[in-house]
Amino acid sequence: MTVPTMQSPQPPPMPETPAERLRWSLADAWTVTGRDLAHWVRQPATLVMNLAFMVMVVLMFGYLFGGAMTVPGGGSYREFLLPGMFALSMLFGVEATMVAVTTDAARGVTDRFRAMPMARSAVAGGRAIADMLGSTLGLAVLLACGLLVGWGWHGSATDALAAVGLLLLLRFAFVWVGIYLGLLVRNPEAVVAVQVLVWPIGFLSSAIAPTATMPGWLGALAEWNPVSATASATRELFGNPGWGGVSWADQHAVALAVAWPLLILALFVPLAVRRWQRLSH
């Protein structure tokens, strides 16, 4: 009697044309995105806590410290503050991206993905899509919170949408920073060390206070911070009060708010891809 033998399933053939490979990559990336979105549904507490944290920070700075803050050119401090908080929330998203990437690595999920017949770009692409959806939701919550505490935009709807686009562009750039750093450390405990650095980088900017109130050398560094560029650009587009800086960085905030994220993407996307390709099983 011939005993049947079990055979390993054969992986699907690699698509031959660029269009087919693109569809394959997008379909796999969306599958990974769906996995992350399912986590939101099954474990909503993490998402709710992240949203509540930024709302708490807005209320704390707006009501507890806002009374002692003045805007050099005049105007409401809350209208000065909110665009800065929007920009800060884009930076702080690096932590969430890193935690998700390192957690997958620690649980062996990343290695299982690498062993599956799926597009190599799907895991990072799916993470980027999921984090951008989460960041868009978080930004919408912050915008609503801002409206409730007295913030508003005074420009055109086109300018307001451009401001939102600049904020999401900054977040997209920081998503890839988080992916690269998460693949680099691959250890959830090491994320704490990076979190310690994120906060000083965020506060060393014009997000909360004008750089003119800082010591000269520190203010110069803060002026060129990508968070400062996006905060100043969104204040300009929303029609909110700025601090009226005269340096090149202050006078060309919109151009810098586009240039900085593109530069970060040009640096960290290749680094993340290279790191992914060199991961050991």
mmCIF file of C-alpha atoms in Angstrom:
data_model
loop_
_atom_site.group_PDB
_atom_site.id
_atom_site.type_symbol
_atom_site.label_atom_id
_atom_site.label_comp_id
_atom_site.label_asym_id
_atom_site.label_seq_id
_atom_site.Cartn_x
_atom_site.Cartn_y
_atom_site.Cartn_z
ATOM 1 C CA MET A 1 0.000 0.000 0.000
ATOM 2 C CA THR A 2 1.328 3.391 -0.875
ATOM 3 C CA VAL A 3 1.290 5.822 2.004
ATOM 4 C CA PRO A 4 0.379 9.366 0.899
ATOM 5 C CA THR A 5 2.913 11.984 1.941
ATOM 6 C CA MET A 6 2.169 15.493 3.136
ATOM 7 C CA GLN A 7 3.578 18.204 0.938
ATOM 8 C CA SER A 8 4.247 21.798 1.913
ATOM 9 C CA PRO A 9 1.974 24.272 0.142
ATOM 10 C CA GLN A 10 3.706 26.027 -2.689
ATOM 11 C CA PRO A 11 3.921 29.813 -2.474
ATOM 12 C CA PRO A 12 2.019 31.697 -5.153
ATOM 13 C CA PRO A 13 4.118 32.762 -8.125
ATOM 14 C CA MET A 14 5.614 36.245 -8.064
ATOM 15 C CA PRO A 15 3.538 38.639 -10.225
ATOM 16 C CA GLU A 16 5.391 39.362 -13.410
ATOM 17 C CA THR A 17 4.320 42.851 -14.428
ATOM 18 C CA PRO A 18 4.883 46.035 -12.377
ATOM 19 C CA ALA A 19 1.125 46.656 -12.254
ATOM 20 C CA GLU A 20 0.459 43.186 -10.873
ATOM 21 C CA ARG A 21 3.239 43.565 -8.301
ATOM 22 C CA LEU A 22 1.781 46.924 -7.234
ATOM 23 C CA ARG A 23 -1.691 45.415 -6.808
ATOM 24 C CA TRP A 24 -0.163 42.509 -4.881
ATOM 25 C CA SER A 25 1.730 44.868 -2.557
ATOM 26 C CA LEU A 26 -1.316 47.076 -1.951
ATOM 27 C CA ALA A 27 -3.573 44.090 -1.273
ATOM 28 C CA ASP A 28 -1.106 42.609 1.238
ATOM 29 C CA ALA A 29 -0.532 46.010 2.871
ATOM 30 C CA TRP A 30 -4.288 46.452 3.297
ATOM 31 C CA THR A 31 -4.508 42.987 4.866
ATOM 32 C CA VAL A 32 -1.863 44.007 7.427
ATOM 33 C CA THR A 33 -3.722 47.298 7.959
ATOM 34 C CA GLY A 34 -6.923 45.351 8.639
ATOM 35 C CA ARG A 35 -5.096 43.358 11.302
ATOM 36 C CA ASP A 36 -4.077 46.577 13.069
ATOM 37 C CA LEU A 37 -7.560 48.054 12.762
ATOM 38 C CA ALA A 38 -8.990 44.875 14.284
ATOM 39 C CA HIS A 39 -6.789 45.520 17.324
ATOM 40 C CA TRP A 40 -8.499 48.894 17.761
ATOM 41 C CA VAL A 41 -11.904 47.189 17.845
ATOM 42 C CA ARG A 42 -10.826 44.427 20.210
ATOM 43 C CA GLN A 43 -8.674 46.631 22.454
ATOM 44 C CA PRO A 44 -10.165 50.139 22.222
ATOM 45 C CA ALA A 45 -8.694 51.220 25.573
ATOM 46 C CA THR A 46 -5.242 51.882 24.076
ATOM 47 C CA LEU A 47 -6.649 54.090 21.316
ATOM 48 C CA VAL A 48 -8.944 55.944 23.719
ATOM 49 C CA MET A 49 -6.115 56.553 26.192
ATOM 50 C CA ASN A 50 -3.850 57.946 23.456
ATOM 51 C CA LEU A 51 -6.590 60.349 22.348
ATOM 52 C CA ALA A 52 -7.445 61.321 25.921
ATOM 53 C CA PHE A 53 -3.799 62.021 26.699
ATOM 54 C CA MET A 54 -3.428 64.707 24.024
ATOM 55 C CA VAL A 55 -6.765 66.273 25.013
ATOM 56 C CA MET A 56 -5.521 66.392 28.608
ATOM 57 C CA VAL A 57 -2.281 68.096 27.520
ATOM 58 C CA VAL A 58 -4.248 70.702 25.549
ATOM 59 C CA LEU A 59 -6.488 71.444 28.517
ATOM 60 C CA MET A 60 -3.536 71.552 30.903
ATOM 61 C CA PHE A 61 -1.526 74.034 28.864
ATOM 62 C CA GLY A 62 -4.569 76.025 27.803
ATOM 63 C CA TYR A 63 -6.124 76.472 31.224
ATOM 64 C CA LEU A 64 -3.424 75.866 33.845
ATOM 65 C CA PHE A 65 -0.468 77.603 32.177
ATOM 66 C CA GLY A 66 -2.193 79.687 29.516
ATOM 67 C CA GLY A 67 -2.990 82.543 31.891
ATOM 68 C CA ALA A 68 0.721 83.226 32.399
ATOM 69 C CA MET A 69 1.614 83.125 28.700
ATOM 70 C CA THR A 70 1.534 86.080 26.340
ATOM 71 C CA VAL A 71 1.857 86.141 22.570
ATOM 72 C CA PRO A 72 4.471 88.718 21.458
ATOM 73 C CA GLY A 73 2.322 90.112 18.645
ATOM 74 C CA GLY A 74 -0.843 90.003 20.712
ATOM 75 C CA GLY A 75 -3.835 87.691 20.399
ATOM 76 C CA SER A 76 -5.267 84.705 22.190
ATOM 77 C CA TYR A 77 -2.712 82.288 23.644
ATOM 78 C CA ARG A 78 -5.042 79.357 23.016
ATOM 79 C CA GLU A 79 -5.146 80.222 19.322
ATOM 80 C CA PHE A 80 -1.337 80.360 19.412
ATOM 81 C CA LEU A 81 -1.155 77.111 21.371
ATOM 82 C CA LEU A 82 -3.486 74.800 19.443
ATOM 83 C CA PRO A 83 -1.544 74.670 16.127
ATOM 84 C CA GLY A 84 1.545 73.892 18.182
ATOM 85 C CA MET A 85 -0.278 71.084 19.970
ATOM 86 C CA PHE A 86 -1.447 69.692 16.634
ATOM 87 C CA ALA A 87 2.185 69.584 15.459
ATOM 88 C CA LEU A 88 3.374 68.050 18.735
ATOM 89 C CA SER A 89 0.805 65.260 18.453
ATOM 90 C CA MET A 90 2.300 64.350 15.072
ATOM 91 C CA LEU A 91 5.722 63.971 16.690
ATOM 92 C CA PHE A 92 4.472 62.028 19.702
ATOM 93 C CA GLY A 93 2.970 59.453 17.328
ATOM 94 C CA VAL A 94 6.510 58.122 16.861
ATOM 95 C CA GLU A 95 6.136 56.353 20.201
ATOM 96 C CA ALA A 96 2.962 54.505 19.164
ATOM 97 C CA THR A 97 4.569 53.372 15.913
ATOM 98 C CA MET A 98 7.685 52.135 17.687
ATOM 99 C CA VAL A 99 5.688 50.262 20.329
ATOM 100 C CA ALA A 100 3.625 48.493 17.655
ATOM 101 C CA VAL A 101 6.705 47.509 15.608
ATOM 102 C CA THR A 102 8.760 46.319 18.586
ATOM 103 C CA THR A 103 5.818 44.409 20.068
ATOM 104 C CA ASP A 104 5.336 42.519 16.795
ATOM 105 C CA ALA A 105 9.061 41.748 16.738
ATOM 106 C CA ALA A 106 9.110 40.546 20.353
ATOM 107 C CA ARG A 107 6.086 38.266 19.809
ATOM 108 C CA GLY A 108 7.544 36.729 16.664
ATOM 109 C CA VAL A 109 4.841 38.223 14.446
ATOM 110 C CA THR A 110 7.439 39.987 12.318
ATOM 111 C CA ASP A 111 9.338 36.774 11.680
ATOM 112 C CA ARG A 112 6.116 34.968 10.748
ATOM 113 C CA PHE A 113 5.308 37.728 8.277
ATOM 114 C CA ARG A 114 8.760 37.381 6.756
ATOM 115 C CA ALA A 115 8.223 33.634 6.319
ATOM 116 C CA MET A 116 4.896 34.091 4.540
ATOM 117 C CA PRO A 117 4.486 34.441 0.765
ATOM 118 C CA MET A 118 3.561 38.094 0.905
ATOM 119 C CA ALA A 119 4.944 41.295 -0.550
ATOM 120 C CA ARG A 120 8.045 42.483 1.327
ATOM 121 C CA SER A 121 6.665 46.009 1.507
ATOM 122 C CA ALA A 122 3.322 44.927 2.990
ATOM 123 C CA VAL A 123 4.259 44.967 6.683
ATOM 124 C CA ALA A 124 5.791 48.445 6.724
ATOM 125 C CA GLY A 125 3.157 49.722 4.304
ATOM 126 C CA GLY A 126 0.317 48.310 6.386
ATOM 127 C CA ARG A 127 1.800 49.832 9.539
ATOM 128 C CA ALA A 128 2.093 53.220 7.834
ATOM 129 C CA ILE A 129 -1.524 53.128 6.600
ATOM 130 C CA ALA A 130 -2.884 52.060 9.998
ATOM 131 C CA ASP A 131 -0.899 54.715 11.856
ATOM 132 C CA MET A 132 -1.978 57.413 9.422
ATOM 133 C CA LEU A 133 -5.641 56.434 9.909
ATOM 134 C CA GLY A 134 -5.148 56.582 13.675
ATOM 135 C CA SER A 135 -3.374 59.932 13.450
ATOM 136 C CA THR A 136 -6.115 61.390 11.257
ATOM 137 C CA LEU A 137 -8.683 60.326 13.848
ATOM 138 C CA GLY A 138 -6.556 61.779 16.645
ATOM 139 C CA LEU A 139 -6.124 65.059 14.783
ATOM 140 C CA ALA A 140 -9.883 65.273 14.238
ATOM 141 C CA VAL A 141 -10.419 64.825 17.986
ATOM 142 C CA LEU A 142 -7.855 67.545 18.760
ATOM 143 C CA LEU A 143 -9.454 69.930 16.241
ATOM 144 C CA ALA A 144 -12.841 69.366 17.900
ATOM 145 C CA CYS A 145 -11.271 69.865 21.331
ATOM 146 C CA GLY A 146 -9.689 73.096 20.118
ATOM 147 C CA LEU A 147 -13.014 74.422 18.883
ATOM 148 C CA LEU A 148 -14.538 73.676 22.296
ATOM 149 C CA VAL A 149 -11.831 75.620 24.178
ATOM 150 C CA GLY A 150 -12.001 78.704 21.983
ATOM 151 C CA TRP A 151 -9.656 77.991 19.079
ATOM 152 C CA GLY A 152 -10.783 78.627 15.518
ATOM 153 C CA TRP A 153 -9.418 79.256 12.042
ATOM 154 C CA HIS A 154 -9.861 82.588 10.313
ATOM 155 C CA GLY A 155 -8.572 81.867 6.831
ATOM 156 C CA SER A 156 -10.170 80.143 3.881
ATOM 157 C CA ALA A 157 -11.246 76.509 3.870
ATOM 158 C CA THR A 158 -8.482 75.830 1.344
ATOM 159 C CA ASP A 159 -5.846 77.219 3.691
ATOM 160 C CA ALA A 160 -7.296 75.212 6.593
ATOM 161 C CA LEU A 161 -7.159 72.004 4.541
ATOM 162 C CA ALA A 162 -3.577 72.840 3.538
ATOM 163 C CA ALA A 163 -2.703 73.200 7.223
ATOM 164 C CA VAL A 164 -4.218 69.789 7.969
ATOM 165 C CA GLY A 165 -2.284 68.370 5.019
ATOM 166 C CA LEU A 166 1.003 69.743 6.382
ATOM 167 C CA LEU A 167 0.283 68.207 9.781
ATOM 168 C CA LEU A 168 -0.426 64.788 8.265
ATOM 169 C CA LEU A 169 2.661 65.071 6.051
ATOM 170 C CA LEU A 170 4.759 65.592 9.185
ATOM 171 C CA ARG A 171 3.110 62.586 10.811
ATOM 172 C CA PHE A 172 3.749 60.439 7.731
ATOM 173 C CA ALA A 173 7.431 61.317 7.939
ATOM 174 C CA PHE A 174 7.562 60.437 11.646
ATOM 175 C CA VAL A 175 5.749 57.143 10.971
ATOM 176 C CA TRP A 176 8.797 56.020 9.004
ATOM 177 C CA VAL A 177 11.111 57.236 11.744
ATOM 178 C CA GLY A 178 9.123 55.063 14.164
ATOM 179 C CA ILE A 179 9.193 52.048 11.824
ATOM 180 C CA TYR A 180 12.960 52.305 11.393
ATOM 181 C CA LEU A 181 13.660 52.760 15.096
ATOM 182 C CA GLY A 182 11.246 49.945 15.982
ATOM 183 C CA LEU A 183 12.993 47.563 13.574
ATOM 184 C CA LEU A 184 16.345 48.741 14.906
ATOM 185 C CA VAL A 185 15.756 48.133 18.602
ATOM 186 C CA ARG A 186 13.219 45.239 18.333
ATOM 187 C CA ASN A 187 12.762 45.404 22.091
ATOM 188 C CA PRO A 188 9.719 47.040 23.756
ATOM 189 C CA GLU A 189 11.801 47.979 26.805
ATOM 190 C CA ALA A 190 14.208 50.008 24.644
ATOM 191 C CA VAL A 191 11.323 52.211 23.480
ATOM 192 C CA VAL A 192 11.443 54.008 26.833
ATOM 193 C CA ALA A 193 14.884 55.406 25.987
ATOM 194 C CA VAL A 194 13.568 56.850 22.739
ATOM 195 C CA GLN A 195 10.487 58.248 24.490
ATOM 196 C CA VAL A 196 12.787 60.197 26.773
ATOM 197 C CA LEU A 197 14.257 61.914 23.700
ATOM 198 C CA VAL A 198 10.967 62.639 21.943
ATOM 199 C CA TRP A 199 9.682 65.010 24.585
ATOM 200 C CA PRO A 200 12.716 67.349 24.657
ATOM 201 C CA ILE A 201 12.698 67.455 20.849
ATOM 202 C CA GLY A 202 9.022 68.394 20.921
ATOM 203 C CA PHE A 203 9.356 71.101 23.527
ATOM 204 C CA LEU A 204 12.521 72.506 21.930
ATOM 205 C CA SER A 205 10.311 74.212 19.378
ATOM 206 C CA SER A 206 7.847 77.063 19.015
ATOM 207 C CA ALA A 207 4.901 74.735 19.642
ATOM 208 C CA ILE A 208 4.136 76.039 23.130
ATOM 209 C CA ALA A 209 6.255 79.155 23.620
ATOM 210 C CA PRO A 210 7.883 81.653 21.232
ATOM 211 C CA THR A 211 11.530 80.888 20.551
ATOM 212 C CA ALA A 212 12.342 84.530 21.385
ATOM 213 C CA THR A 213 11.747 83.709 25.048
ATOM 214 C CA MET A 214 14.565 81.116 24.987
ATOM 215 C CA PRO A 215 18.315 81.740 25.321
ATOM 216 C CA GLY A 216 19.770 82.807 21.970
ATOM 217 C CA TRP A 217 21.507 79.585 20.958
ATOM 218 C CA LEU A 218 18.574 77.482 22.159
ATOM 219 C CA GLY A 219 16.069 79.664 20.312
ATOM 220 C CA ALA A 220 18.101 79.287 17.098
ATOM 221 C CA LEU A 221 17.931 75.499 17.405
ATOM 222 C CA ALA A 222 14.209 75.649 18.118
ATOM 223 C CA GLU A 223 13.550 77.809 15.049
ATOM 224 C CA TRP A 224 14.898 75.047 12.775
ATOM 225 C CA ASN A 225 13.027 72.236 14.493
ATOM 226 C CA PRO A 226 10.622 70.520 12.031
ATOM 227 C CA VAL A 227 7.894 70.810 14.670
ATOM 228 C CA SER A 228 8.444 74.594 14.766
ATOM 229 C CA ALA A 229 8.162 74.808 10.982
ATOM 230 C CA THR A 230 4.847 72.942 10.915
ATOM 231 C CA ALA A 231 3.506 74.817 13.957
ATOM 232 C CA SER A 232 4.365 78.214 12.435
ATOM 233 C CA ALA A 233 3.048 77.231 8.995
ATOM 234 C CA THR A 234 -0.273 76.007 10.375
ATOM 235 C CA ARG A 235 -0.660 79.162 12.478
ATOM 236 C CA GLU A 236 -0.199 81.157 9.283
ATOM 237 C CA LEU A 237 -2.651 79.038 7.291
ATOM 238 C CA PHE A 238 -5.245 78.878 10.067
ATOM 239 C CA GLY A 239 -4.970 82.651 10.554
ATOM 240 C CA ASN A 240 -3.929 82.231 14.180
ATOM 241 C CA PRO A 241 -1.461 84.545 15.947
ATOM 242 C CA GLY A 242 2.215 83.731 15.570
ATOM 243 C CA TRP A 243 5.162 85.241 17.332
ATOM 244 C CA GLY A 244 6.458 87.288 14.397
ATOM 245 C CA GLY A 245 10.013 85.982 14.140
ATOM 246 C CA VAL A 246 12.293 87.640 11.582
ATOM 247 C CA SER A 247 14.738 84.801 10.852
ATOM 248 C CA TRP A 248 14.718 82.977 7.495
ATOM 249 C CA ALA A 249 13.158 79.918 9.136
ATOM 250 C CA ASP A 250 10.335 81.993 10.604
ATOM 251 C CA GLN A 251 9.683 83.868 7.371
ATOM 252 C CA HIS A 252 9.560 80.685 5.240
ATOM 253 C CA ALA A 253 7.726 78.377 7.610
ATOM 254 C CA VAL A 254 5.399 76.917 4.954
ATOM 255 C CA ALA A 255 8.303 75.993 2.673
ATOM 256 C CA LEU A 256 10.139 74.398 5.602
ATOM 257 C CA ALA A 257 6.990 72.551 6.689
ATOM 258 C CA VAL A 258 7.046 70.858 3.278
ATOM 259 C CA ALA A 259 10.812 70.432 3.013
ATOM 260 C CA TRP A 260 11.469 68.896 6.440
ATOM 261 C CA PRO A 261 9.031 65.934 6.092
ATOM 262 C CA LEU A 262 10.253 65.231 2.551
ATOM 263 C CA LEU A 263 13.844 65.220 3.795
ATOM 264 C CA ILE A 264 12.954 62.905 6.692
ATOM 265 C CA LEU A 265 11.129 60.564 4.296
ATOM 266 C CA ALA A 266 14.076 60.547 1.888
ATOM 267 C CA LEU A 267 16.316 59.477 4.760
ATOM 268 C CA PHE A 268 14.197 57.067 6.787
ATOM 269 C CA VAL A 269 12.191 55.181 4.146
ATOM 270 C CA PRO A 270 15.367 53.674 2.616
ATOM 271 C CA LEU A 271 16.752 53.039 6.109
ATOM 272 C CA ALA A 272 13.557 51.224 7.163
ATOM 273 C CA VAL A 273 13.475 49.155 3.956
ATOM 274 C CA ARG A 274 17.134 48.231 4.331
ATOM 275 C CA ARG A 275 16.646 47.335 7.976
ATOM 276 C CA TRP A 276 13.663 45.128 7.098
ATOM 277 C CA GLN A 277 15.676 43.302 4.441
ATOM 278 C CA ARG A 278 18.504 42.615 6.911
ATOM 279 C CA LEU A 279 16.416 41.326 9.802
ATOM 280 C CA SER A 280 17.607 37.964 11.065
ATOM 281 C CA HIS A 281 15.165 35.174 11.749
#
